[in-house]
Amino acid sequence: MKSVSMDRKRPDDRFSPARSKSVQRIFVLVLPHVHAMDLAGPVQVFYEANGYGAAYELHFCGVVEKVESAQGFWISNLEGLPEVTRDDWVLVPGIESSTLTDMSNVPVDWLRMAADVGARLSSICSGSWVLAHAGVLDHRRCATHWKIADQMEERFPTVQIVRDRLFVRDGNVVTSAGMASGVDLALSMVEEDHGPRVASRVAREMVVYLRRNGSSAQRSIFVEYRTHLHPGVHRVQDWLIEHPEKRPTVDELARLARMSPRHLTRVFRQATGVSLKAFATQLKLEVASNLLRDRNLSVESVAARCGFADARQLRRLWAKNFGLSPTAWKTQAFESVGD
């Protein structure tokens, strides 16, 4: 199977960022008895992400050229195992759990080499068993499917299984708990590579809720309040995200949403659970938090870039939401990174 760059245009997307010049190679290890959803779910995420500025290049690899999936269809023309660099990504979809006792088709040395050079490795569902068999998960934390968790703990005692998470990251290895959580893992990695705006658009395109792994209390306005299907509200959210420096009227946003101002106000709250004004304010505050990390930007400059009336308004809203001034928060942010 030839590599797939998945470079497609979206002429109807007014907010698409410039395409990344850096190509990310992803080597998908397709083993016999692979689960279809474990393979297709993450791949679809990368396909959609390329429409929003990513540059993922997929290579479907295996120790043999043709394998039968757990669902009974055949996958052929697989590439051989390539040389992996630290800039690459190896993805291991899960396989039928009843076949885990036979690891004869697992390229142990290849997986170890990929880990040793610092490549990013990810597994979906029982793919964590494959990584554990290769020794990649020794003394690491990981997620896996609940059905094989006990068996995996017994078979690989040095692996620390985390049972209450969708996916777990330990160094350059990321593992997910089950089939659908492979989509969550892929969305998380897209967010890491290209930011929350791209990840939220991919989630919307796939009509899935973008879920976090639960390990962090930090939540982003770019992915919050997007678990709805209202196209007009999505258009308004996208526009506000792309133009945090502007201060549009409700009438202007209503025209974008193609509804009356009164109807937009009501529908926005119904779809998101927050008011239009509250969403716009939280968005500006999050953008401000990113800008305040720049030592060269004053509070006045940040306020102007985020569309606040003036620095006084930013200071008032910041103190109300965070309990301290922007300047004090900025000082703490630098101290937290030892700078």
Coordinates of C-alpha atoms in Angstrom, one line a residue:
M1 CA 0.0 0.0 0.0
K2 CA 1.5 3.3 -1.1
S3 CA 2.0 6.2 1.3
V4 CA -1.0 8.5 1.6
S5 CA -0.4 12.2 2.0
M6 CA -4.2 13.0 2.2
D7 CA -3.6 16.6 1.0
R8 CA -7.1 18.0 0.2
K9 CA -8.6 21.4 -0.2
R10 CA -11.5 22.9 1.6
P11 CA -12.7 25.8 -0.6
D12 CA -15.6 26.4 1.8
D13 CA -13.5 26.8 4.9
R14 CA -13.0 30.5 5.5
F15 CA -10.8 29.9 8.5
S16 CA -8.3 27.3 7.3
P17 CA -4.7 28.1 8.5
A18 CA -1.7 28.1 6.2
R19 CA -0.6 24.5 5.4
S20 CA 2.4 23.3 7.5
K21 CA 5.6 22.9 5.5
S22 CA 6.8 20.1 7.8
V23 CA 5.5 16.6 6.8
Q24 CA 4.9 14.2 9.7
R25 CA 5.4 10.6 8.6
I26 CA 3.1 8.1 10.4
F27 CA 4.0 4.4 10.1
V28 CA 0.9 2.3 10.9
L29 CA 1.9 -1.2 11.9
V30 CA -0.9 -3.5 10.5
L31 CA -0.7 -6.9 12.1
P32 CA -2.8 -10.0 11.4
H33 CA -6.2 -9.9 13.1
V34 CA -6.1 -6.0 13.3
H35 CA -9.4 -4.4 14.4
A36 CA -10.9 -2.3 11.7
M37 CA -12.0 0.6 14.0
D38 CA -8.6 0.7 15.7
L39 CA -7.0 1.3 12.3
A40 CA -9.6 3.5 10.6
G41 CA -10.5 5.8 13.5
P42 CA -7.2 7.5 14.0
V43 CA -6.4 7.4 10.3
Q44 CA -9.6 9.4 9.6
V45 CA -8.5 12.0 12.2
F46 CA -5.3 12.5 10.3
Y47 CA -7.1 12.7 7.0
E48 CA -9.4 15.4 8.3
A49 CA -6.5 17.3 9.9
N50 CA -4.8 17.6 6.6
G51 CA -7.7 19.5 5.3
Y52 CA -7.1 22.1 8.0
G53 CA -3.3 22.7 7.6
A54 CA -1.7 19.5 8.9
A55 CA 0.7 17.5 6.7
Y56 CA 0.4 13.9 7.9
E57 CA 1.8 11.2 5.5
L58 CA 0.6 7.7 6.2
H59 CA 2.5 4.5 5.5
F60 CA 0.8 1.2 6.2
C61 CA 3.5 -1.3 7.1
G62 CA 3.7 -4.9 8.1
V63 CA 6.0 -7.9 8.4
V64 CA 4.0 -9.5 5.6
E65 CA 2.4 -7.9 2.5
K66 CA -1.2 -9.0 3.2
V67 CA -3.1 -9.6 6.4
E68 CA -6.7 -10.6 7.4
S69 CA -8.5 -8.3 9.8
A70 CA -10.4 -9.5 12.8
Q71 CA -13.6 -8.6 10.9
G72 CA -12.7 -10.9 8.0
F73 CA -11.6 -8.6 5.2
W74 CA -8.1 -8.6 3.8
I75 CA -5.6 -5.7 3.8
S76 CA -3.0 -6.0 1.1
N77 CA 0.0 -4.2 -0.5
L78 CA 1.5 -3.3 2.9
E79 CA 4.9 -1.7 2.8
G80 CA 7.8 -3.3 4.5
L81 CA 9.3 -2.0 7.7
P82 CA 11.1 1.3 7.1
E83 CA 14.0 3.0 8.9
V84 CA 12.4 5.2 11.6
T85 CA 13.8 8.5 12.8
R86 CA 13.1 10.6 15.9
D87 CA 10.8 12.8 13.8
D88 CA 8.5 9.9 12.8
W89 CA 5.5 8.4 14.5
V90 CA 4.7 4.7 14.8
L91 CA 1.0 3.7 15.4
V92 CA 0.0 0.2 16.5
P93 CA -3.7 -0.5 16.2
G94 CA -5.2 -3.3 18.4
I95 CA -5.6 -6.9 17.3
E96 CA -8.2 -9.6 18.3
S97 CA -7.6 -10.3 22.0
S98 CA -7.9 -14.1 21.4
T99 CA -4.7 -14.0 19.3
L100 CA -2.5 -12.2 21.9
T101 CA -0.7 -15.5 22.8
D102 CA 0.9 -15.5 19.3
M103 CA 3.3 -12.7 18.9
S104 CA 5.3 -14.3 16.1
N105 CA 4.3 -11.5 13.6
V106 CA 5.4 -8.6 15.9
P107 CA 8.6 -6.9 14.7
V108 CA 10.1 -6.6 18.2
D109 CA 13.5 -5.2 17.1
W110 CA 11.9 -2.6 14.9
L111 CA 9.6 -1.3 17.6
R112 CA 12.5 -1.2 20.1
M113 CA 14.6 0.7 17.6
A114 CA 11.8 3.2 17.0
A115 CA 11.6 3.8 20.7
D116 CA 15.3 4.0 21.1
V117 CA 15.7 6.7 18.4
G118 CA 13.0 8.8 20.1
A119 CA 10.2 8.4 17.6
R120 CA 6.7 8.9 18.9
L121 CA 4.9 5.6 19.5
S122 CA 1.1 5.1 20.0
S123 CA -1.1 2.1 20.5
I124 CA -4.8 1.6 20.2
C125 CA -6.7 -0.8 22.5
S126 CA -4.8 -4.1 22.6
G127 CA -1.9 -2.6 20.6
S128 CA -0.5 -1.8 24.1
W129 CA 0.1 -5.6 24.5
V130 CA 2.2 -5.5 21.3
L131 CA 4.3 -2.6 22.7
A132 CA 4.6 -4.4 26.0
H133 CA 5.7 -7.6 24.3
A134 CA 8.4 -5.6 22.5
G135 CA 9.6 -4.2 25.8
V136 CA 8.7 -0.6 24.9
L137 CA 6.4 -0.3 28.0
D138 CA 8.8 -1.6 30.6
H139 CA 8.5 0.7 33.7
R140 CA 6.0 2.9 31.9
R141 CA 2.4 3.9 32.6
C142 CA -0.1 2.9 29.9
A143 CA -3.8 2.4 29.0
T144 CA -5.3 -0.7 27.5
H145 CA -8.7 -2.3 27.0
W146 CA -10.4 -3.2 30.2
K147 CA -10.9 -6.8 29.0
I148 CA -7.2 -7.6 28.9
A149 CA -5.9 -5.3 31.8
D150 CA -5.7 -8.1 34.4
Q151 CA -4.1 -10.5 31.9
M152 CA -1.6 -7.8 30.8
E153 CA -0.6 -7.0 34.4
E154 CA 0.2 -10.7 35.0
R155 CA 2.1 -11.1 31.8
F156 CA 4.1 -7.9 32.0
P157 CA 4.6 -7.1 35.7
T158 CA 6.9 -4.1 35.0
V159 CA 4.2 -2.2 33.1
Q160 CA 2.0 0.1 35.1
I161 CA -1.6 0.0 33.8
V162 CA -3.8 3.0 34.4
R163 CA -7.4 1.8 34.3
D164 CA -9.4 5.0 34.5
R165 CA -8.1 7.0 31.5
L166 CA -9.0 7.2 27.8
F167 CA -5.3 7.5 27.0
V168 CA -2.0 7.8 28.8
R169 CA 1.2 9.5 27.8
D170 CA 4.5 8.4 29.2
G171 CA 7.5 10.1 27.5
N172 CA 7.3 9.5 23.8
V173 CA 4.7 6.7 24.1
V174 CA 1.0 7.3 24.1
T175 CA -1.5 4.4 24.7
S176 CA -5.3 4.4 24.5
A177 CA -7.8 2.3 26.4
G178 CA -10.2 1.1 23.6
M179 CA -11.4 1.3 20.1
A180 CA -13.2 4.7 20.2
S181 CA -10.6 6.2 22.5
G182 CA -8.1 5.8 19.5
V183 CA -10.0 8.8 18.0
D184 CA -9.5 10.7 21.3
L185 CA -5.8 9.9 21.2
A186 CA -5.4 11.0 17.6
L187 CA -7.3 14.2 18.3
S188 CA -5.1 14.9 21.3
M189 CA -2.0 14.5 19.2
V190 CA -3.4 16.7 16.4
E191 CA -4.0 19.3 19.1
E192 CA -0.4 19.0 20.3
D193 CA 0.9 19.3 16.8
H194 CA -1.3 21.9 15.3
G195 CA -3.2 23.5 18.2
P196 CA -6.7 23.2 19.7
R197 CA -8.4 25.1 16.8
V198 CA -7.5 22.4 14.3
A199 CA -8.4 19.6 16.7
S200 CA -11.8 21.1 17.4
R201 CA -12.5 21.5 13.7
V202 CA -11.5 17.9 13.0
A203 CA -13.8 16.7 15.8
R204 CA -16.6 18.8 14.4
E205 CA -16.0 17.4 10.9
M206 CA -16.2 13.8 12.2
V207 CA -19.2 14.6 14.4
V208 CA -17.5 13.4 17.5
Y209 CA -17.2 15.0 21.0
L210 CA -13.6 16.0 21.6
R211 CA -12.8 14.5 25.0
R212 CA -9.7 15.1 27.2
N213 CA -8.0 12.2 28.9
G214 CA -8.9 13.6 32.4
S215 CA -5.4 14.0 33.6
S216 CA -5.4 17.8 33.5
A217 CA -7.8 20.2 35.0
Q218 CA -6.9 22.7 32.3
R219 CA -9.6 23.2 29.8
S220 CA -9.4 25.2 26.5
I221 CA -12.0 27.5 25.2
F222 CA -11.0 26.3 21.7
V223 CA -12.4 22.8 22.4
E224 CA -15.0 23.6 25.1
Y225 CA -18.6 24.3 24.2
R226 CA -18.3 22.5 20.8
T227 CA -20.2 19.3 21.6
H228 CA -23.2 20.4 19.5
L229 CA -24.2 20.2 15.9
H230 CA -25.7 23.6 15.2
P231 CA -23.9 25.0 12.1
G232 CA -24.8 28.6 12.7
V233 CA -23.4 28.5 16.2
H234 CA -20.3 26.8 14.9
R235 CA -19.8 29.6 12.4
V236 CA -20.0 32.2 15.1
Q237 CA -17.5 30.3 17.3
D238 CA -15.1 29.9 14.4
W239 CA -15.2 33.5 13.5
L240 CA -14.7 34.7 17.1
I241 CA -11.7 32.3 17.5
E242 CA -10.1 33.6 14.3
H243 CA -10.7 37.3 15.3
P244 CA -10.2 37.7 19.0
E245 CA -9.0 41.3 18.5
K246 CA -12.4 42.4 17.1
R247 CA -15.5 43.5 19.0
P248 CA -18.4 42.5 16.8
T249 CA -22.0 43.4 17.6
V250 CA -24.6 40.8 18.0
D251 CA -26.2 42.0 14.7
E252 CA -22.9 41.3 12.9
L253 CA -22.6 37.8 14.4
A254 CA -26.3 37.1 13.7
R255 CA -25.7 37.8 10.0
L256 CA -22.8 35.3 10.0
A257 CA -25.1 32.7 11.7
R258 CA -27.9 33.6 9.3
M259 CA -30.5 34.2 11.9
S260 CA -31.9 37.1 13.9
P261 CA -29.9 38.5 16.8
R262 CA -32.6 37.4 19.3
H263 CA -32.6 33.9 17.9
L264 CA -28.8 33.7 17.9
T265 CA -28.7 34.7 21.5
R266 CA -31.2 32.1 22.5
V267 CA -29.8 29.3 20.3
F268 CA -26.2 29.9 21.3
R269 CA -27.0 29.4 25.0
Q270 CA -29.1 26.3 24.2
A271 CA -26.3 24.8 22.1
T272 CA -23.3 25.6 24.3
G273 CA -24.7 26.2 27.8
V274 CA -23.1 29.7 28.1
S275 CA -24.1 33.0 26.7
L276 CA -22.5 34.5 23.6
K277 CA -21.0 37.3 25.7
A278 CA -19.5 34.8 28.2
F279 CA -18.0 32.7 25.4
A280 CA -16.4 35.7 23.7
T281 CA -15.0 37.0 27.0
Q282 CA -13.5 33.6 28.0
L283 CA -12.0 33.4 24.5
K284 CA -10.3 36.8 24.8
L285 CA -9.0 35.8 28.3
E286 CA -7.4 32.6 27.0
V287 CA -5.8 34.4 24.1
A288 CA -4.5 37.0 26.6
S289 CA -3.0 34.2 28.7
N290 CA -1.0 33.0 25.8
L291 CA 0.2 36.6 24.9
L292 CA 1.1 37.4 28.5
R293 CA 3.7 34.7 28.4
D294 CA 5.7 37.0 26.0
R295 CA 8.0 39.2 28.1
N296 CA 8.0 41.8 25.4
L297 CA 4.3 42.5 25.5
S298 CA 2.8 44.9 28.0
V299 CA -0.6 44.5 29.5
E300 CA -1.8 47.4 27.4
S301 CA -0.6 45.7 24.2
V302 CA -2.2 42.4 25.1
A303 CA -5.5 44.2 25.8
A304 CA -5.4 45.8 22.4
R305 CA -4.6 42.5 20.6
C306 CA -7.5 40.7 22.4
G307 CA -10.1 43.3 21.6
F308 CA -10.6 44.6 25.1
A309 CA -11.8 48.2 25.4
D310 CA -8.6 49.0 27.3
A311 CA -6.1 47.6 29.8
R312 CA -8.4 48.5 32.7
Q313 CA -11.1 46.2 31.4
L314 CA -8.6 43.4 31.0
R315 CA -7.3 43.9 34.5
R316 CA -10.8 43.9 35.9
L317 CA -11.9 40.7 34.1
W318 CA -8.6 39.0 34.8
A319 CA -8.8 39.6 38.6
K320 CA -12.5 38.5 38.6
N321 CA -11.6 35.2 36.8
F322 CA -8.2 34.4 38.2
G323 CA -8.0 36.3 41.5
L324 CA -4.9 38.3 40.8
S325 CA -3.7 40.9 38.4
P326 CA -2.3 40.1 34.9
T327 CA 1.1 41.3 35.9
A328 CA 1.1 39.1 39.0
W329 CA -0.1 36.1 36.9
K330 CA 2.6 36.8 34.3
T331 CA 5.3 36.8 37.1
Q332 CA 4.0 33.5 38.4
A333 CA 4.0 32.0 34.9
F334 CA 7.7 32.8 34.4
E335 CA 8.6 31.5 37.9
S336 CA 6.8 28.2 37.2
V337 CA 9.1 27.5 34.3
G338 CA 12.2 28.6 36.2
D339 CA 12.7 31.6 34.1

